[in-house]
Amino acid sequence: MKFTLWAFVGLVLYTVLIDFLLYRLILKNSDEHPSHFQFPYGAFWHYSIATFFIFAFAIFYSRITVTHSSATYVYFQWFMMAYMLIYIPKTFYYVGDKILGKFHKVKTKFDDNGKIKRMNDGKYPKISRKKFLSQVGIITASLPFISLLFGVMKGRFNFSKKYTKLSFPNLPNSFDGLKIVQISDLHLGSLNSNYQEMEEVVKLINAENPDIICFTGDLVNNFYEETIGWEKVFTQLKARVGKYSIMGNHDYGDYSKWPSPKEKAENLQNIKDAHQRLGFKLLNNASSVIEYNGDTIAMAGVENWGHPPFPRYGNLEQASEGIENIPFKILMSHDPDHWDAEVVPQTNYDLTLAGHTHGMQFGLEFKGFQWSPAKYKFKRWAGLYQADKQFLYVNRGLGYLGMPARVGMPPEITIIELTRGPISNDPM
């Protein structure tokens, strides 16, 4: 309840503040001295839909915790998207005016040599400060609007393949060249029956001819009903050795208030059953030994293990029972924080596969450089990490949650090739 209240208060304050500051800016840049309630200045408030968004947020957010319908998540995410398309550009408009306005003021007072200009000598092109700031405001407001709109229209389904080759001296000869495809964070309720787009994902994965497919959690937002109808898509995934999956923090129904423990337990069991229905072998604090030509490797999976407020159901010791002597081991653990907390200090898993972060569905990646707000929340948030002889790969997710968009952080299909040799990694 406290989180709901603070989210509500925060949104109210942010919305009112931005509208108030922007309104003052409009008046400041006006050549007139208008009545605050006459057109067009009064229209700023008439058409400012802050009140609607504030109350809509309160209603939708409170319903998410008690609803038994995944449709509410769809309504909520589109509400959030509409809000962001309006208020993020407003914020950029105001900030751009303040920053570049000061720059413009300095440039008009001094010449290139740092000397004070004679303002009326006719040597410099004249542009009024108000016109300059108006143009700046339009540009700075347009950039986030266009980016978000692109993230909705194209970015959320602009699937990206990420290739990595890893070498291990203890990988059995029979598994040299093993190809693993990892996907994560489907959030089927948010996808809202976009079967055609996910069928494209299946084609992209099958074209890689994977030996193993790993799904690293968050099949749904909250409810097993979200899985209904997806069999026709995901049962078409093909892997020579097998398809394995684990649970994510959203798969336990913890983000809803249930009429009874029995109903919550039934929802959880139905979600577990859905993994098998979609063609995956669910590893809940369990492992599976894979044998080929007399050689063996192990695939293990833990239930969700995260730092608060994320649930902690994972039992690494239980998941590792019976595979202690297997020469090469792979672990699936939804939350990458688990790797630093338990996997590296306590085990010798060669490769851990995680998801969870989505890369915040927003960021920048260019020629080896990557940035996202996710880095301020998670130590390991996207891509490949190494600690001595152990590796972690964090998948950026296929689906989306909260906002139906991805900006600079496309949905990911990870392809990892394992080879036998000196310990090394080669992102391709």
Short mmCIF file of C-alpha atoms in Angstrom, two decimals, residues 35-383:
data_model
loop_
_atom_site.label_atom_id
_atom_site.label_comp_id
_atom_site.label_asym_id
_atom_site.label_seq_id
_atom_site.Cartn_x
_atom_site.Cartn_y
_atom_site.Cartn_z
CA SER A 35 -5.52 36.84 -18.88
CA HIS A 36 -4.65 33.44 -17.48
CA PHE A 37 -8.07 32.11 -18.39
CA GLN A 38 -8.40 33.34 -21.97
CA PHE A 39 -7.46 31.49 -25.13
CA PRO A 40 -4.80 30.33 -25.84
CA TYR A 41 -3.32 30.44 -22.35
CA GLY A 42 -6.34 29.09 -20.54
CA ALA A 43 -6.47 26.36 -23.15
CA PHE A 44 -3.11 25.12 -21.90
CA TRP A 45 -4.83 24.00 -18.74
CA HIS A 46 -8.05 22.94 -20.43
CA TYR A 47 -6.17 20.59 -22.71
CA SER A 48 -3.58 19.57 -20.17
CA ILE A 49 -4.84 16.13 -19.24
CA ALA A 50 -2.79 15.84 -16.08
CA THR A 51 -5.81 15.29 -13.86
CA PHE A 52 -7.10 12.50 -16.07
CA PHE A 53 -3.75 10.74 -16.09
CA ILE A 54 -3.28 11.10 -12.35
CA PHE A 55 -6.61 9.55 -11.50
CA ALA A 56 -6.33 6.96 -14.26
CA PHE A 57 -2.98 5.92 -12.86
CA ALA A 58 -4.45 5.58 -9.37
CA ILE A 59 -7.35 3.48 -10.63
CA PHE A 60 -5.32 1.20 -12.89
CA TYR A 61 -2.51 0.72 -10.43
CA SER A 62 -4.82 -0.18 -7.56
CA ARG A 63 -6.73 -2.61 -9.79
CA ILE A 64 -3.55 -4.44 -10.82
CA THR A 65 -3.11 -5.71 -7.26
CA VAL A 66 -6.62 -7.17 -7.05
CA THR A 67 -7.62 -7.96 -10.61
CA HIS A 68 -7.93 -11.47 -11.99
CA SER A 69 -7.65 -10.38 -15.59
CA SER A 70 -4.44 -9.92 -17.54
CA ALA A 71 -6.26 -7.33 -19.68
CA THR A 72 -5.70 -4.77 -16.93
CA TYR A 73 -1.95 -4.96 -17.58
CA VAL A 74 -2.58 -4.15 -21.22
CA TYR A 75 -4.71 -1.12 -20.34
CA PHE A 76 -2.15 0.02 -17.80
CA GLN A 77 0.81 -0.19 -20.16
CA TRP A 78 -0.94 1.82 -22.86
CA PHE A 79 -1.98 4.42 -20.30
CA MET A 80 1.65 4.73 -19.21
CA MET A 81 2.75 5.02 -22.83
CA ALA A 82 0.27 7.83 -23.51
CA TYR A 83 1.43 9.62 -20.37
CA MET A 84 5.10 9.35 -21.35
CA LEU A 85 4.43 10.56 -24.90
CA ILE A 86 3.00 13.76 -23.44
CA TYR A 87 5.02 14.50 -20.33
CA ILE A 88 8.53 13.42 -21.29
CA PRO A 89 8.53 15.82 -24.29
CA LYS A 90 7.18 18.55 -21.99
CA THR A 91 10.08 17.93 -19.64
CA PHE A 92 12.62 18.06 -22.46
CA TYR A 93 11.04 21.26 -23.77
CA TYR A 94 11.48 22.99 -20.42
CA VAL A 95 15.00 21.70 -19.75
CA GLY A 96 16.12 22.54 -23.29
CA ASP A 97 14.85 26.08 -22.94
CA LYS A 98 16.71 26.61 -19.67
CA ILE A 99 20.04 25.14 -20.76
CA LEU A 100 20.24 26.40 -24.32
CA GLY A 101 18.62 29.69 -23.39
CA LYS A 102 21.62 30.54 -21.24
CA PHE A 103 23.97 29.44 -24.02
CA HIS A 104 22.19 31.68 -26.52
CA LYS A 105 22.38 34.64 -24.13
CA VAL A 106 26.15 34.23 -23.80
CA LYS A 107 26.72 33.83 -27.53
CA THR A 108 24.82 37.00 -28.33
CA LYS A 109 26.90 39.09 -25.90
CA PHE A 110 30.38 38.01 -27.02
CA ASP A 111 32.08 37.59 -30.37
CA ASP A 112 34.40 34.75 -31.40
CA ASN A 113 37.37 36.46 -29.73
CA GLY A 114 35.59 36.79 -26.44
CA LYS A 115 35.04 40.56 -26.85
CA ILE A 116 31.74 42.25 -26.19
CA LYS A 117 29.73 42.70 -29.38
CA ARG A 118 28.32 45.97 -30.59
CA MET A 119 24.78 44.74 -30.87
CA ASN A 120 23.71 47.20 -33.56
CA ASP A 121 26.68 47.06 -35.91
CA GLY A 122 24.77 44.85 -38.37
CA LYS A 123 27.50 42.26 -38.60
CA TYR A 124 25.58 39.49 -36.91
CA PRO A 125 22.35 37.80 -37.99
CA LYS A 126 19.48 38.79 -35.79
CA ILE A 127 17.21 36.23 -34.21
CA SER A 128 15.12 37.03 -31.19
CA ARG A 129 15.72 35.08 -28.04
CA LYS A 130 12.05 34.10 -27.95
CA LYS A 131 12.16 32.73 -31.48
CA PHE A 132 15.39 30.89 -30.77
CA LEU A 133 14.01 29.26 -27.62
CA SER A 134 10.78 28.37 -29.37
CA GLN A 135 12.70 26.51 -32.07
CA VAL A 136 14.93 24.83 -29.51
CA GLY A 137 11.91 23.77 -27.51
CA ILE A 138 10.24 22.16 -30.50
CA ILE A 139 13.40 20.23 -31.39
CA THR A 140 14.14 19.02 -27.87
CA ALA A 141 10.53 17.99 -27.32
CA SER A 142 10.32 16.21 -30.67
CA LEU A 143 13.32 13.95 -30.09
CA PRO A 144 11.89 11.96 -27.12
CA PHE A 145 8.43 11.92 -28.70
CA ILE A 146 9.74 10.45 -31.95
CA SER A 147 11.98 7.99 -30.09
CA LEU A 148 9.14 6.72 -27.91
CA LEU A 149 6.78 6.50 -30.86
CA PHE A 150 9.36 4.50 -32.81
CA GLY A 151 9.81 2.25 -29.78
CA VAL A 152 6.08 1.51 -29.84
CA MET A 153 5.63 1.11 -33.58
CA LYS A 154 8.87 -0.74 -34.42
CA GLY A 155 11.23 -1.13 -31.47
CA ARG A 156 9.24 -3.62 -29.40
CA PHE A 157 9.25 -6.14 -32.23
CA ASN A 158 12.63 -5.29 -33.77
CA PHE A 159 14.17 -8.61 -32.75
CA SER A 160 17.94 -8.71 -32.42
CA LYS A 161 20.30 -11.69 -32.47
CA LYS A 162 23.34 -11.52 -30.19
CA TYR A 163 26.14 -14.02 -30.90
CA THR A 164 28.79 -15.16 -28.43
CA LYS A 165 31.40 -17.93 -28.57
CA LEU A 166 32.76 -19.30 -25.27
CA SER A 167 35.65 -21.75 -24.84
CA PHE A 168 36.16 -24.05 -21.85
CA PRO A 169 38.94 -26.58 -21.27
CA ASN A 170 36.56 -28.86 -19.33
CA LEU A 171 33.88 -29.03 -22.01
CA PRO A 172 33.59 -32.70 -23.09
CA ASN A 173 34.71 -33.43 -26.66
CA SER A 174 31.27 -34.64 -27.70
CA PHE A 175 29.80 -31.23 -26.90
CA ASP A 176 32.40 -29.18 -28.77
CA GLY A 177 30.39 -26.77 -30.94
CA LEU A 178 27.21 -27.03 -28.86
CA LYS A 179 24.82 -24.22 -29.80
CA ILE A 180 22.53 -22.73 -27.16
CA VAL A 181 19.73 -20.27 -27.86
CA GLN A 182 18.51 -18.26 -24.89
CA ILE A 183 15.28 -16.28 -24.69
CA SER A 184 13.79 -14.61 -21.64
CA ASP A 185 11.00 -12.46 -20.21
CA LEU A 186 8.16 -13.12 -22.62
CA HIS A 187 5.45 -11.50 -20.45
CA LEU A 188 2.75 -13.04 -22.61
CA GLY A 189 -0.03 -10.90 -21.12
CA SER A 190 1.68 -7.73 -22.35
CA LEU A 191 2.08 -9.16 -25.85
CA ASN A 192 -1.72 -9.25 -26.07
CA SER A 193 -2.08 -12.01 -28.67
CA ASN A 194 0.55 -10.69 -31.08
CA TYR A 195 1.01 -14.22 -32.37
CA GLN A 196 2.36 -13.19 -35.77
CA GLU A 197 5.29 -11.29 -34.26
CA MET A 198 6.25 -14.21 -32.01
CA GLU A 199 5.99 -16.60 -34.95
CA GLU A 200 8.76 -14.52 -36.51
CA VAL A 201 10.84 -15.17 -33.38
CA VAL A 202 10.30 -18.91 -33.80
CA LYS A 203 11.52 -18.72 -37.39
CA LEU A 204 14.62 -16.77 -36.36
CA ILE A 205 15.45 -19.30 -33.65
CA ASN A 206 14.83 -22.38 -35.77
CA ALA A 207 17.03 -20.92 -38.52
CA GLU A 208 19.96 -21.20 -36.06
CA ASN A 209 19.44 -24.98 -35.72
CA PRO A 210 20.04 -24.87 -31.95
CA ASP A 211 21.01 -27.89 -29.89
CA ILE A 212 19.46 -26.47 -26.72
CA ILE A 213 16.90 -23.72 -26.13
CA CYS A 214 16.80 -22.09 -22.69
CA PHE A 215 13.99 -19.86 -21.48
CA THR A 216 15.05 -17.95 -18.37
CA GLY A 217 11.78 -16.92 -16.77
CA ASP A 218 8.86 -14.48 -16.64
CA LEU A 219 6.51 -16.37 -18.90
CA VAL A 220 3.58 -14.23 -17.72
CA ASN A 221 2.85 -11.00 -15.88
CA ASN A 222 0.76 -12.68 -13.20
CA PHE A 223 -1.92 -15.07 -14.50
CA TYR A 224 -1.92 -18.45 -16.18
CA GLU A 225 -4.69 -17.27 -18.57
CA GLU A 226 -1.97 -15.28 -20.35
CA THR A 227 -0.50 -18.55 -21.66
CA ILE A 228 -3.70 -19.72 -23.36
CA GLY A 229 -3.42 -19.82 -27.15
CA TRP A 230 0.39 -19.66 -27.31
CA GLU A 231 0.87 -23.40 -27.82
CA LYS A 232 0.53 -22.99 -31.58
CA VAL A 233 3.53 -20.66 -31.53
CA PHE A 234 6.09 -22.00 -29.07
CA THR A 235 5.60 -25.71 -29.67
CA GLN A 236 7.09 -25.00 -33.11
CA LEU A 237 10.49 -24.27 -31.55
CA LYS A 238 12.98 -26.98 -32.46
CA ALA A 239 16.09 -28.03 -30.53
CA ARG A 240 18.13 -31.20 -31.15
CA VAL A 241 18.86 -31.92 -27.46
CA GLY A 242 16.07 -30.25 -25.55
CA LYS A 243 14.19 -27.12 -24.42
CA TYR A 244 14.51 -26.06 -20.77
CA SER A 245 12.91 -23.31 -18.70
CA ILE A 246 12.74 -21.75 -15.24
CA MET A 247 10.40 -19.46 -13.30
CA GLY A 248 10.80 -15.68 -13.03
CA ASN A 249 9.59 -13.31 -10.34
CA HIS A 250 6.36 -12.58 -12.24
CA ASP A 251 5.42 -16.25 -12.57
CA TYR A 252 4.33 -16.74 -8.95
CA GLY A 253 1.25 -14.51 -8.92
CA ASP A 254 2.79 -12.44 -6.12
CA TYR A 255 1.75 -9.16 -7.74
CA SER A 256 -1.95 -9.71 -7.14
CA LYS A 257 -4.19 -10.09 -4.10
CA TRP A 258 -5.94 -13.43 -4.27
CA PRO A 259 -9.32 -14.31 -2.71
CA SER A 260 -7.74 -17.39 -1.14
CA PRO A 261 -4.39 -19.21 -0.95
CA LYS A 262 -6.01 -22.04 -2.88
CA GLU A 263 -6.70 -19.86 -5.93
CA LYS A 264 -3.16 -18.51 -5.91
CA ALA A 265 -1.76 -22.06 -5.67
CA GLU A 266 -3.95 -23.19 -8.58
CA ASN A 267 -2.76 -20.25 -10.68
CA LEU A 268 0.87 -21.15 -9.91
CA GLN A 269 0.38 -24.80 -10.78
CA ASN A 270 -1.31 -23.89 -14.06
CA ILE A 271 1.63 -21.65 -14.96
CA LYS A 272 4.03 -24.50 -14.22
CA ASP A 273 1.94 -26.81 -16.38
CA ALA A 274 1.99 -24.22 -19.18
CA HIS A 275 5.77 -24.60 -19.51
CA GLN A 276 5.28 -28.22 -20.49
CA ARG A 277 2.30 -27.32 -22.68
CA LEU A 278 4.51 -24.87 -24.58
CA GLY A 279 7.21 -27.51 -25.03
CA PHE A 280 9.70 -26.76 -22.24
CA LYS A 281 11.07 -28.91 -19.44
CA LEU A 282 10.69 -26.79 -16.30
CA LEU A 283 13.64 -26.99 -13.91
CA ASN A 284 12.45 -25.79 -10.50
CA ASN A 285 15.45 -26.15 -8.21
CA ALA A 286 16.29 -29.20 -10.28
CA SER A 287 18.79 -30.43 -12.85
CA SER A 288 18.94 -32.59 -15.92
CA VAL A 289 21.95 -34.60 -17.11
CA ILE A 290 22.54 -34.50 -20.87
CA GLU A 291 24.46 -37.45 -22.32
CA TYR A 292 25.93 -37.80 -25.81
CA ASN A 293 28.47 -40.33 -27.07
CA GLY A 294 29.36 -41.29 -23.53
CA ASP A 295 30.05 -37.70 -22.43
CA THR A 296 27.82 -35.71 -20.07
CA ILE A 297 27.03 -32.13 -19.18
CA ALA A 298 24.43 -30.83 -16.73
CA MET A 299 21.65 -28.28 -17.08
CA ALA A 300 20.32 -26.90 -13.79
CA GLY A 301 17.63 -24.36 -12.97
CA VAL A 302 16.68 -22.49 -9.81
CA GLU A 303 13.46 -20.79 -8.94
CA ASN A 304 13.59 -17.01 -8.69
CA TRP A 305 16.25 -15.66 -6.34
CA GLY A 306 16.47 -11.90 -5.97
CA HIS A 307 17.18 -9.08 -3.59
CA PRO A 308 14.10 -7.47 -1.99
CA PRO A 309 11.52 -6.59 -3.17
CA PHE A 310 11.93 -9.52 -5.57
CA PRO A 311 10.98 -12.95 -4.22
CA ARG A 312 13.55 -15.51 -3.13
CA TYR A 313 12.40 -19.07 -3.82
CA GLY A 314 15.60 -20.39 -5.37
CA ASN A 315 17.50 -23.21 -3.70
CA LEU A 316 20.87 -23.55 -5.40
CA GLU A 317 21.97 -26.46 -3.22
CA GLN A 318 18.87 -28.44 -4.13
CA ALA A 319 19.24 -27.64 -7.82
CA SER A 320 22.84 -28.90 -7.76
CA GLU A 321 22.16 -32.23 -6.09
CA GLY A 322 23.47 -35.21 -8.03
CA ILE A 323 25.53 -33.25 -10.58
CA GLU A 324 28.55 -32.41 -8.44
CA ASN A 325 30.82 -34.69 -10.48
CA ILE A 326 29.60 -33.65 -13.93
CA PRO A 327 32.57 -31.96 -15.66
CA PHE A 328 30.62 -29.10 -17.26
CA LYS A 329 27.53 -27.39 -15.83
CA ILE A 330 25.11 -24.74 -17.01
CA LEU A 331 22.74 -22.90 -14.65
CA MET A 332 19.58 -20.97 -15.43
CA SER A 333 18.76 -18.30 -12.82
CA HIS A 334 16.32 -15.52 -13.68
CA ASP A 335 17.81 -12.68 -11.62
CA PRO A 336 21.46 -11.80 -12.44
CA ASP A 337 22.04 -10.62 -8.85
CA HIS A 338 22.01 -14.29 -7.87
CA TRP A 339 25.26 -14.86 -9.75
CA ASP A 340 27.32 -12.55 -7.54
CA ALA A 341 25.46 -13.47 -4.35
CA GLU A 342 25.62 -17.28 -4.51
CA VAL A 343 26.67 -18.80 -7.82
CA VAL A 344 30.24 -17.47 -7.99
CA PRO A 345 31.09 -17.74 -4.27
CA GLN A 346 29.56 -21.18 -3.72
CA THR A 347 29.63 -23.17 -6.98
CA ASN A 348 31.67 -23.98 -10.06
CA TYR A 349 28.95 -23.52 -12.69
CA ASP A 350 30.73 -22.74 -15.94
CA LEU A 351 27.93 -20.73 -17.51
CA THR A 352 24.90 -19.02 -15.96
CA LEU A 353 22.02 -17.68 -18.03
CA ALA A 354 19.81 -14.89 -16.64
CA GLY A 355 17.28 -12.28 -17.73
CA HIS A 356 14.98 -10.10 -15.63
CA THR A 357 16.40 -6.61 -16.32
CA HIS A 358 14.98 -6.05 -19.86
CA GLY A 359 17.83 -3.54 -20.14
CA MET A 360 15.05 -1.28 -18.80
CA GLN A 361 13.72 -1.41 -22.41
CA PHE A 362 15.63 1.85 -22.92
CA GLY A 363 19.27 2.57 -23.58
CA LEU A 364 22.09 3.07 -26.04
CA GLU A 365 24.40 0.49 -27.57
CA PHE A 366 27.06 1.44 -30.11
CA LYS A 367 30.33 -0.29 -31.03
CA GLY A 368 30.94 -1.88 -27.66
CA PHE A 369 29.53 1.00 -25.64
CA GLN A 370 26.30 0.35 -23.80
CA TRP A 371 24.28 2.41 -21.36
CA SER A 372 20.88 2.07 -19.76
CA PRO A 373 19.21 3.21 -16.53
CA ALA A 374 19.33 -0.50 -15.67
CA LYS A 375 23.01 -0.10 -14.74
CA TYR A 376 21.99 1.93 -11.69
CA LYS A 377 19.74 -0.88 -10.47
CA PHE A 378 21.66 -4.02 -11.44
CA LYS A 379 25.38 -4.73 -11.31
CA ARG A 380 24.98 -7.12 -14.27
CA TRP A 381 22.22 -5.93 -16.57
CA ALA A 382 22.93 -6.95 -20.18
CA GLY A 383 25.33 -9.11 -22.13
#
